[in-house]
Each structure stands twice: as structure tokens, then as C-alpha cells.
Short mmCIF file of C-alpha atoms in Angstrom, two decimals:
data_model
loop_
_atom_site.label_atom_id
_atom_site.label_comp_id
_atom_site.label_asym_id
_atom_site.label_seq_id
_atom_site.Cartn_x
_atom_site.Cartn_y
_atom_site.Cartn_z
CA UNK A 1 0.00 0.00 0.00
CA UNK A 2 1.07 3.33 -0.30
CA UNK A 3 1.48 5.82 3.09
CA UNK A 4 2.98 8.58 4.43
CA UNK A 5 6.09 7.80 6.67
CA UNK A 6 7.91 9.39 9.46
CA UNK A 7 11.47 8.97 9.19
CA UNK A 8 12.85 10.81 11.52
CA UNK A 9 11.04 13.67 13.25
CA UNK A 10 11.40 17.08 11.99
CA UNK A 11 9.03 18.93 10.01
CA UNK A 12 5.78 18.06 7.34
CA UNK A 13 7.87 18.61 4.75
CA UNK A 14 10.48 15.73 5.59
CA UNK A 15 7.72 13.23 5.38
CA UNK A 16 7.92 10.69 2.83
CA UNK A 17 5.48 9.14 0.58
CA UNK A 18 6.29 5.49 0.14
CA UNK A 19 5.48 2.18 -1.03
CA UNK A 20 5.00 -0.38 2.23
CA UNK A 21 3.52 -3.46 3.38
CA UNK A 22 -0.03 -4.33 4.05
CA UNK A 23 -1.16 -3.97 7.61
CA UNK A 24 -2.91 -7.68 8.76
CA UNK A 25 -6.07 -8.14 10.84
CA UNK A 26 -5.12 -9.50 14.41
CA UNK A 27 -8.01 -10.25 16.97
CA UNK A 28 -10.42 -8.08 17.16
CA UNK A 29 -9.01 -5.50 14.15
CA UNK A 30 -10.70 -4.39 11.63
CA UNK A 31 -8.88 -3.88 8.27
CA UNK A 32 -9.93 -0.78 6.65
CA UNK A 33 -9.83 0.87 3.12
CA UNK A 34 -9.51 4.47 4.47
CA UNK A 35 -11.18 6.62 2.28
CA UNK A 36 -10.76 9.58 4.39
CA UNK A 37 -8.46 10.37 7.17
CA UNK A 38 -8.53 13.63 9.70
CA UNK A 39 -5.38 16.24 10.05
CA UNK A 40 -5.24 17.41 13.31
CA UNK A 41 -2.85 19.82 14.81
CA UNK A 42 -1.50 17.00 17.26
CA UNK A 43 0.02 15.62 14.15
CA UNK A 44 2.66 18.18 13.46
CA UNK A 45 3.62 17.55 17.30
CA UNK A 46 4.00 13.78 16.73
CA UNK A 47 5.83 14.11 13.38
CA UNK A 48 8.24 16.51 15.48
CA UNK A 49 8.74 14.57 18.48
CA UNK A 50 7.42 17.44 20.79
CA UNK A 51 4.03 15.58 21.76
CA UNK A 52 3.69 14.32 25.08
CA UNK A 53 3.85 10.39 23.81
CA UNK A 54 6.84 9.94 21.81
CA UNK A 55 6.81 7.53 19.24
CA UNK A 56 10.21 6.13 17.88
CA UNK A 57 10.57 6.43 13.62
CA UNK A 58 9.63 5.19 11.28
CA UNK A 59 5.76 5.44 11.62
CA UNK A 60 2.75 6.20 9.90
CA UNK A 61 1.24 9.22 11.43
CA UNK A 62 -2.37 10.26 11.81
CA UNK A 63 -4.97 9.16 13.91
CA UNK A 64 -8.58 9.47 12.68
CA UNK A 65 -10.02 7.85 9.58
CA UNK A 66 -13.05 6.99 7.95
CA UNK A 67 -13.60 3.66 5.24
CA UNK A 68 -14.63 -0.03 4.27
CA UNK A 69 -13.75 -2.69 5.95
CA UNK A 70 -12.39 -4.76 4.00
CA UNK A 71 -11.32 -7.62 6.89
CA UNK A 72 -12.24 -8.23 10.16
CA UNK A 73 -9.82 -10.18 12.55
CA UNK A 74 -10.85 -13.08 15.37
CA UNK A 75 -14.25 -11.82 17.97
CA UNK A 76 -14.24 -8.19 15.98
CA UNK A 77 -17.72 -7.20 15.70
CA UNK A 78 -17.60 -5.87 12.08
CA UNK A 79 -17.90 -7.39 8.97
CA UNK A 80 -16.36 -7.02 5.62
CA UNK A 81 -18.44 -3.98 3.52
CA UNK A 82 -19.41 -2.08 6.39
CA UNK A 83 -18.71 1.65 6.36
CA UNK A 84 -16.96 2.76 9.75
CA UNK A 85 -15.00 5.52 11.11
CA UNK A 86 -12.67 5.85 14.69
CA UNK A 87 -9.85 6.35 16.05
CA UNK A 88 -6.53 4.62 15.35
CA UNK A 89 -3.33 4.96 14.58
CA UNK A 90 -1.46 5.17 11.32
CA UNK A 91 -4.34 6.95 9.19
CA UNK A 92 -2.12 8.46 6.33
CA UNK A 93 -1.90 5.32 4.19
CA UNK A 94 -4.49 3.29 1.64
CA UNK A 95 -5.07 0.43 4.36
CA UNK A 96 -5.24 1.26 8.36
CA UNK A 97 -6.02 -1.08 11.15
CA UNK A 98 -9.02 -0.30 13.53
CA UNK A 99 -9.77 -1.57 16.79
CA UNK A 100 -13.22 -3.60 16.57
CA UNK A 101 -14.19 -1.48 19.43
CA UNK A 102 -13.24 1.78 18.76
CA UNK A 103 -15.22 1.65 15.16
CA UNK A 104 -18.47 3.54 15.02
CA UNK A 105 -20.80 2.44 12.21
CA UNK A 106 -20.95 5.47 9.82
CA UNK A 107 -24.55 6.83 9.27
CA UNK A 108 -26.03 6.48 6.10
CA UNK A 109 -26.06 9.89 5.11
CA UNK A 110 -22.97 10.79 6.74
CA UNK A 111 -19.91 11.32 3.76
CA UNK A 112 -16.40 9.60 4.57
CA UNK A 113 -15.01 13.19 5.11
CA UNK A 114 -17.37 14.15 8.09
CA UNK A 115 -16.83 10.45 9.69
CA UNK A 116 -13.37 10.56 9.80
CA UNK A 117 -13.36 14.33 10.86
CA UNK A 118 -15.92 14.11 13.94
CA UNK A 119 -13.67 11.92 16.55
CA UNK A 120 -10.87 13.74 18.18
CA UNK A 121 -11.97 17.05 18.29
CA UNK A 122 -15.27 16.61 19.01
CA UNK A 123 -15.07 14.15 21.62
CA UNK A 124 -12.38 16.91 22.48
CA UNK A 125 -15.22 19.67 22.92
CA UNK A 126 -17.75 18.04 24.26
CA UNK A 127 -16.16 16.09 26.97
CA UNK A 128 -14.58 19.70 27.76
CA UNK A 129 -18.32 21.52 27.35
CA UNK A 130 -20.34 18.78 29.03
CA UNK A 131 -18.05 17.25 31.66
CA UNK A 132 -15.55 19.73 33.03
CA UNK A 133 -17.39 22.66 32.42
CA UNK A 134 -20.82 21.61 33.11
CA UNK A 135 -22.45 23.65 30.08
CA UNK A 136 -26.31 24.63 30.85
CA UNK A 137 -28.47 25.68 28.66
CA UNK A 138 -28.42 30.17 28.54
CA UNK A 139 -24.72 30.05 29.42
CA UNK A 140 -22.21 31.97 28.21
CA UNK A 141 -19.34 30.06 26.78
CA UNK A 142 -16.23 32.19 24.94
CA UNK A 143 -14.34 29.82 22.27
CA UNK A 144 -10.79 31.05 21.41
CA UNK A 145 -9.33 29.81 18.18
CA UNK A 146 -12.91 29.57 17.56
CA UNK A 147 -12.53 28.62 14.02
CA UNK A 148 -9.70 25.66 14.01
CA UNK A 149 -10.71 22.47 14.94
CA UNK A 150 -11.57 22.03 18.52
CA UNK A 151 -12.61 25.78 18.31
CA UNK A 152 -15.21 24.70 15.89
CA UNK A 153 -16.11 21.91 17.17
CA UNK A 154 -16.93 24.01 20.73
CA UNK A 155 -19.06 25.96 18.95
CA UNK A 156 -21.21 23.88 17.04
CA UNK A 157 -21.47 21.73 20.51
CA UNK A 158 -22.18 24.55 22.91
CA UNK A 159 -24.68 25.54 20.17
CA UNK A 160 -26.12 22.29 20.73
CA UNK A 161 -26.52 21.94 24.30
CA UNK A 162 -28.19 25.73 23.99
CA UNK A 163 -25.45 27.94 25.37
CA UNK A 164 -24.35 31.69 24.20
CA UNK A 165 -21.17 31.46 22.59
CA UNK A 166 -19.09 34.02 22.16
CA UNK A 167 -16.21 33.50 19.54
CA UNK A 168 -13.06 34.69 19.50
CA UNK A 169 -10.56 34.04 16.31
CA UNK A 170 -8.15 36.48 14.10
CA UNK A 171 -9.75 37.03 11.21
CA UNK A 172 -13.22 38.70 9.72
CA UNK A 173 -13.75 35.42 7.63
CA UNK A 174 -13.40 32.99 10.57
CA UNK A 175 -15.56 35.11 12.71
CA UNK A 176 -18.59 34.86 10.13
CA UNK A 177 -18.06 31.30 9.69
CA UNK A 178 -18.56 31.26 13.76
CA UNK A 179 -21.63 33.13 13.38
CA UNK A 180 -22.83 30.98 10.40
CA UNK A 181 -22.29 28.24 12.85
CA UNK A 182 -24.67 29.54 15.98
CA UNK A 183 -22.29 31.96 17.47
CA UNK A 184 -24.31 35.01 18.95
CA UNK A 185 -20.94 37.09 19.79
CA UNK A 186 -17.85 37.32 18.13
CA UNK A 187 -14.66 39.27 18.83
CA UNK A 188 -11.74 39.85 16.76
CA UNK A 189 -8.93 39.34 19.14
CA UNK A 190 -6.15 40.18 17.04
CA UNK A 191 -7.37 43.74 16.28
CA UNK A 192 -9.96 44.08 19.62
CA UNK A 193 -9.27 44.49 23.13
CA UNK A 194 -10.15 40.39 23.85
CA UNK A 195 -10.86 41.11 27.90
CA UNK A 196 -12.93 44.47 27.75
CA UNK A 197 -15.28 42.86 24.59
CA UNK A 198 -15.45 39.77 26.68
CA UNK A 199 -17.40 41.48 29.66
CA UNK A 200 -19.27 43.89 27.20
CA UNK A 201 -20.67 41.41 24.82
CA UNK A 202 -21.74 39.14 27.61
CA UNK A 203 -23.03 41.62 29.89
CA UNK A 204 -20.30 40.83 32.01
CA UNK A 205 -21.59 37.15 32.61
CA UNK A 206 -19.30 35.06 30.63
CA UNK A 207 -19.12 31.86 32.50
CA UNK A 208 -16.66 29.48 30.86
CA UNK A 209 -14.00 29.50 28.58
CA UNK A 210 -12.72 27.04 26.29
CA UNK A 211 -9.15 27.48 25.23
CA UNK A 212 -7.05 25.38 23.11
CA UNK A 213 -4.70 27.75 21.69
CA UNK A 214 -3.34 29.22 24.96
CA UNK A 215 -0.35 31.60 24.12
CA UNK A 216 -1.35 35.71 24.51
CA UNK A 217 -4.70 35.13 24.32
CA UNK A 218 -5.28 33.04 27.43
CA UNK A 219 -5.14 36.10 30.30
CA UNK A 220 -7.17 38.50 28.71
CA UNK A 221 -9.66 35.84 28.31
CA UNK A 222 -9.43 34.86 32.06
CA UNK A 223 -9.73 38.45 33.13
CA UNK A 224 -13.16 38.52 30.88
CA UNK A 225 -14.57 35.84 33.01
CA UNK A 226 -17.67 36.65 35.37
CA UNK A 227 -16.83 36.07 39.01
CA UNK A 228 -17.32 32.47 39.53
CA UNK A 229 -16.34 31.46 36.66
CA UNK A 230 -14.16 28.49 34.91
CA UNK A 231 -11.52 28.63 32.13
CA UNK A 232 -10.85 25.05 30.41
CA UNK A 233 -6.93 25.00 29.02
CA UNK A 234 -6.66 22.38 26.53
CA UNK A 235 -3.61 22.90 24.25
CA UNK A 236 -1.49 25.74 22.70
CA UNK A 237 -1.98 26.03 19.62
CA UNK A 238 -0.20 28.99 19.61
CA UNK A 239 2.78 27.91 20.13
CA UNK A 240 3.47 28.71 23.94
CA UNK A 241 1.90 28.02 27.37
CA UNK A 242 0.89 30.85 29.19
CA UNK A 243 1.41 31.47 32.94
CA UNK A 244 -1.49 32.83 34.50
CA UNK A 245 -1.39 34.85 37.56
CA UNK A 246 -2.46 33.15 40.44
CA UNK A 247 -4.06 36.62 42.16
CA UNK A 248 -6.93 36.57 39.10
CA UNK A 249 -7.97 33.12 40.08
CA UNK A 250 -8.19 34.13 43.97
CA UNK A 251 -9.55 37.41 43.61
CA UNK A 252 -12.62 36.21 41.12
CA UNK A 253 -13.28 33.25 42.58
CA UNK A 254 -12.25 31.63 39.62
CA UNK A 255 -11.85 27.98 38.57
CA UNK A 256 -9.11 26.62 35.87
CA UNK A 257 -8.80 23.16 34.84
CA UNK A 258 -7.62 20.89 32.22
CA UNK A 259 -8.95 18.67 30.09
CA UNK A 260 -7.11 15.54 27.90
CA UNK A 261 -8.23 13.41 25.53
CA UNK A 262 -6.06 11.12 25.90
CA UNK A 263 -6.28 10.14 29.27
CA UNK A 264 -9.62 11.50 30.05
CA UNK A 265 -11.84 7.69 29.25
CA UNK A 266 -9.41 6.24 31.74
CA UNK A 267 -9.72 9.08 34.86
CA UNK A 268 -13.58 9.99 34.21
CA UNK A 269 -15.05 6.38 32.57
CA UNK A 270 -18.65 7.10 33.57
CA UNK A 271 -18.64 10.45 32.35
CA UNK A 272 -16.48 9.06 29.31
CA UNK A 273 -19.20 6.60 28.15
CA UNK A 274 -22.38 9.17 28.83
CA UNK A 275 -20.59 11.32 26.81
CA UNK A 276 -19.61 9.06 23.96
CA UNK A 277 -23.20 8.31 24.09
CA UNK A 278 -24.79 11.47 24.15
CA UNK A 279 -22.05 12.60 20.88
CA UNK A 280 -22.83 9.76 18.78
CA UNK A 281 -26.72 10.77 18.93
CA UNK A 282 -25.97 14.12 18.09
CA UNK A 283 -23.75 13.08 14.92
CA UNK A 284 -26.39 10.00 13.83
CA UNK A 285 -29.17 12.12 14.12
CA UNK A 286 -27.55 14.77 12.30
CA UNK A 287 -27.85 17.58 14.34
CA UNK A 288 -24.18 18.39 14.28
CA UNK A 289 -22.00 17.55 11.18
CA UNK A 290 -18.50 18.63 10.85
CA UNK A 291 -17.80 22.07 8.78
CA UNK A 292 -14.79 20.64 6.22
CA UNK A 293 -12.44 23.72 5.45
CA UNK A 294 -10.01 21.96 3.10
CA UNK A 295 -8.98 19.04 1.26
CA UNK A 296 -6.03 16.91 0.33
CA UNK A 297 -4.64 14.16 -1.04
CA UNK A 298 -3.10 11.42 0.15
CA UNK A 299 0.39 12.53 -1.45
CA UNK A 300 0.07 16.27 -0.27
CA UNK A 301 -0.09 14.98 3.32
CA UNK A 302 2.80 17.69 3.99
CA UNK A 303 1.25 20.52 2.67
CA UNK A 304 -2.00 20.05 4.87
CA UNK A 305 -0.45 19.03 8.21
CA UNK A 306 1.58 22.49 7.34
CA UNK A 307 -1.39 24.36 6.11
CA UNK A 308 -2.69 23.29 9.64
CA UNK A 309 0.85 24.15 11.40
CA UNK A 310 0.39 27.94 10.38
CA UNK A 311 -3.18 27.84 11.75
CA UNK A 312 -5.01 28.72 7.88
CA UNK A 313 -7.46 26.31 8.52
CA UNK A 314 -11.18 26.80 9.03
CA UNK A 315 -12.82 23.85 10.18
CA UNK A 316 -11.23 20.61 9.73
CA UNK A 317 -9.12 19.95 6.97
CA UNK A 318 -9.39 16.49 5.42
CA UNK A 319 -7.37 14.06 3.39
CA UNK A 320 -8.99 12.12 0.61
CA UNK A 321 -7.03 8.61 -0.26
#
């Protein structure tokens, strides 16, 4: 089959597209035809060796795809034909293996892109919205990066669970995407003073805020909180970790925590499953589907993990095998 491969770990543009061998089916695997496979921003951290779970070159990066299955090892619970999407490892290549029970059948009128798009990021959001936040229906929620990803995501799933979102990205174009999406607010926060718009949009009442790009945006953001209220940290897509002072948290009563996907089904596996649940009705029912901001093929892996490095996308951006 024919993948991209990791080397040695640098940047998306030493990544090589190459000829190798065909994964097998163990127990319980699925083997799957990927038709589509997610680019997420973790990615470029793998590829570079700066994410928090090293993996040793050579390797086939990406972790999200959508396909056929086209075998099904010992006890899985698939069978050949099926359409499926999940979570894996190794999704930049014709042919991927899937755990049996990580595979989600793909609803009918659900496209390859949006399956293999809705996984990480989503799960990402929600468990963030609906578990550490505790999202009710008339709050205020403020999404930075509103228009990448997670950001995205946030906002289509606050939408959902009927909060006021309030979102916060760097350009005119992502900001009316946002509102195209369900936000009711949205600030500028390269050109707009991110804390004082905060408090004035929401009436001063802003009671969470979802943050995955950390970097200069994440104090002003804090200091826009309402008293009482909770900022959720969970990446930096912006290329540095910011160090809050500790004073804003005491004097406003405030609450920050941090949320994982990675570790998050094994420390919280109640609230892990009722949320898996509660996401997969939302997608198979259709009330939330995926916005798709680019596409790529399998060979131009580089230039989309890239395109997503320099933070261009809107959305998700996809690649088509």
C-alpha cells in the first residue's frame, strides 16, 4: 500500500510518501480501506517529536479515519463492507487497522469526510463543554481559536446543548463562519481588546472559557470571566503556554482546569461513556456535522499538516485517499 512515513522527526515537509507493506487483521481488528483520514494539529507535534507520547521512527502518522472494511480479525464485531470511522493509529496510508471497538458504524447519510473528521476534536469539545465545564443551557461560553478544529467543534457543541457562545478568532472570515455556525458574539482578538469585549458582549456574565490555543490570548480571556467562573486550558496552539497569575484566580473566585483526551476515558469512565453516548446521537441524528475547510490528497499529506501548522485552517481539513 502506499502511506505517508515518518522517518525521523522534523518537520511536514520531511515526510515521505512510500510504497510499504499491508497492515494484517489480528483479533479483534478491523482492516480498513480508508477513504478519508482527519489532520489534526497534534500531528505536526507527533511528526516533530514534541508531543507528550513519543513515538520512535519510522511510523505512519495520523490518527482518525473513515472507510470499508475490508477484513475483520478473530471476535471483531464488524464485517467485511461495512462503512466505519474511529480512532486509530497510522491513518495516512491506503489500508489502516481499527480496533473492533473503537469503530463507530458510519450513518447512512454521513460522507467519509465528516466520519473521519468528527472523533478527536469533538469528543475533544464536548467532553470539555459537558463534563468539566458543566455547560447549561443560557450560558455563556467564549471559544478562542474559535474557528480551528476544537474551536469549531466548541461551537457547534455549545450551540447544541443551547449555550451563548461568544467567539473569539483572528480574522473577519473565521468570525462569520462562527456566526454561520450559531455563534451570537464574536470578537476579533487580534485587532480588539479580547478582555474588555469579553465582559461587554456578555453583559459581564461570561461563565466558561474554552481554550485550546493558549499563548497571549489566554489572560485577557481569564480576566473577561464573570466572578465564579471556569476557564478550560486544553492545548497551545499557539505555540506557547501561558502562565497565569495566580491573584486573578483568587480574587474572582475563579476555577481553571484541564482537560485531555487522551487520558480523560481512563480518569472519568462514567462520564467518558455518557458522553460518547450522548455525541454519537448528536452526529447519527444529524444535528451536528463537521464544517470541512479543506482538502487533500493522500500525497500532499505535507502541505495540509503544514497548512494546519500555520493555523489557515477553518474547520477541519481532510485528506482524501
Amino acid at each position: 500500500m502506499r502511506a505517508i512515513v515518518c522517518r525521523a522527526y522534523g518537520p511536514p515537509e520531511d515526510l515521505v510518501f512510500d510504497q510499504v507493506d499491508d497492515p494484517v487483521a489480528g483479533p479483534g481488528q478491523l482492516l480498513v480501506r480508508v477513504h478519508a483520514a482527519a489532520v489534526n494539529f497534534p500531528d505536526v507535534l507527533f511528526i516533530a517529536g514534541k508531543y507528550q507520547v513519543k513515538i520512535p521512527p519510522p511510523f505512519i502518522p495520523g490518527n482518525e479515519i473513515a472507510g470499508e472494511v475490508i477484513a475483520a480479525g478473530e471476535g471483531a464485531s464488524f464485517q467485511p463492507g461495512q462503512r466505519v470511522f474511529g480512532t486509530t493509529f497510522g491513518a495516512f496510508a491506503e489500508l489502516a487497522l481499527l480496533q473492533s471497538d473503537l469503530a463507530t458504524p458510519l450513518p447512512d447519510d454521513a460522507d467519509f469526510a465528516s466520519g473521519a473528521v468528527f472523533g478527536v476534536t469533538y469528543r475533544t469539545a464536548y467532553h470539555a463543554l459537558r463534563s468539566t465545564a458543566g455547560v447549561a443551557a443560557g450560558d455563556w461560553v467564549v471559544v478562542l481559536g474559535a474557528a480551528g478544529g476544537v474551536g469549531l467543534a466548541a461551537v457547534d457543541l455549545a450551540v447544541a446543548l443551547g449555550a451563548r457562545v461568544l467567539a473569539a478568532a483572528s480574522s473577519p472570515e473565521k468570525l462569520e463562519l462562527c456566526r454561520q455556525r450559531g455563534a451570537e458574539a464574536t470578537v476579533d482578538y487580534d485587532r480588539e481588546d479580547l478582555k474588555s469585549r469579553i465582559r461587554e458582549l456578555t453583559g459581564d456574565s461570561a461563565r466558561v472559557v474554552i481554550d485550546p490555543v493558549g499563548g497571549d490570548y489566554a489572560e485577557p480571556a481569564l480576566r473577561g470571566l464573570a466572578r465564579g467562573g471556569m476557564f478550560v486550558t486544553l492545548g497551545y496552539a499557539a505555540g506557547s503556554i501561558p502562565a497565569i497569575p495566580l491573584n486573578l484566580v483568587l480574587l474572582k473566585d475563579l476555577t481553571v482546569r484541564g482537560m485531555e483526551i487522551r487520558t480523560f476515558m481512563a480518569e472519568h469512565p462514567d462520564e467518558y461513556a455518557r458522553d460518547v453516548e450522548e455525541l454519537s446521537q448528536l452526529f447519527t441524528t444529524g444535528k451536528v456535522r463537521p464544517y470541512i475547510g479543506a482538502r487533500f490528497p493522500l500525497a500532499e499529506t505535507p502541505a495540509a499538516l503544514r497548512y494546519v501548522a500555520e493555523r489557515k485552517v477553518l474547520g477541519k481539513v481532510v485528506i482524501d485517499v
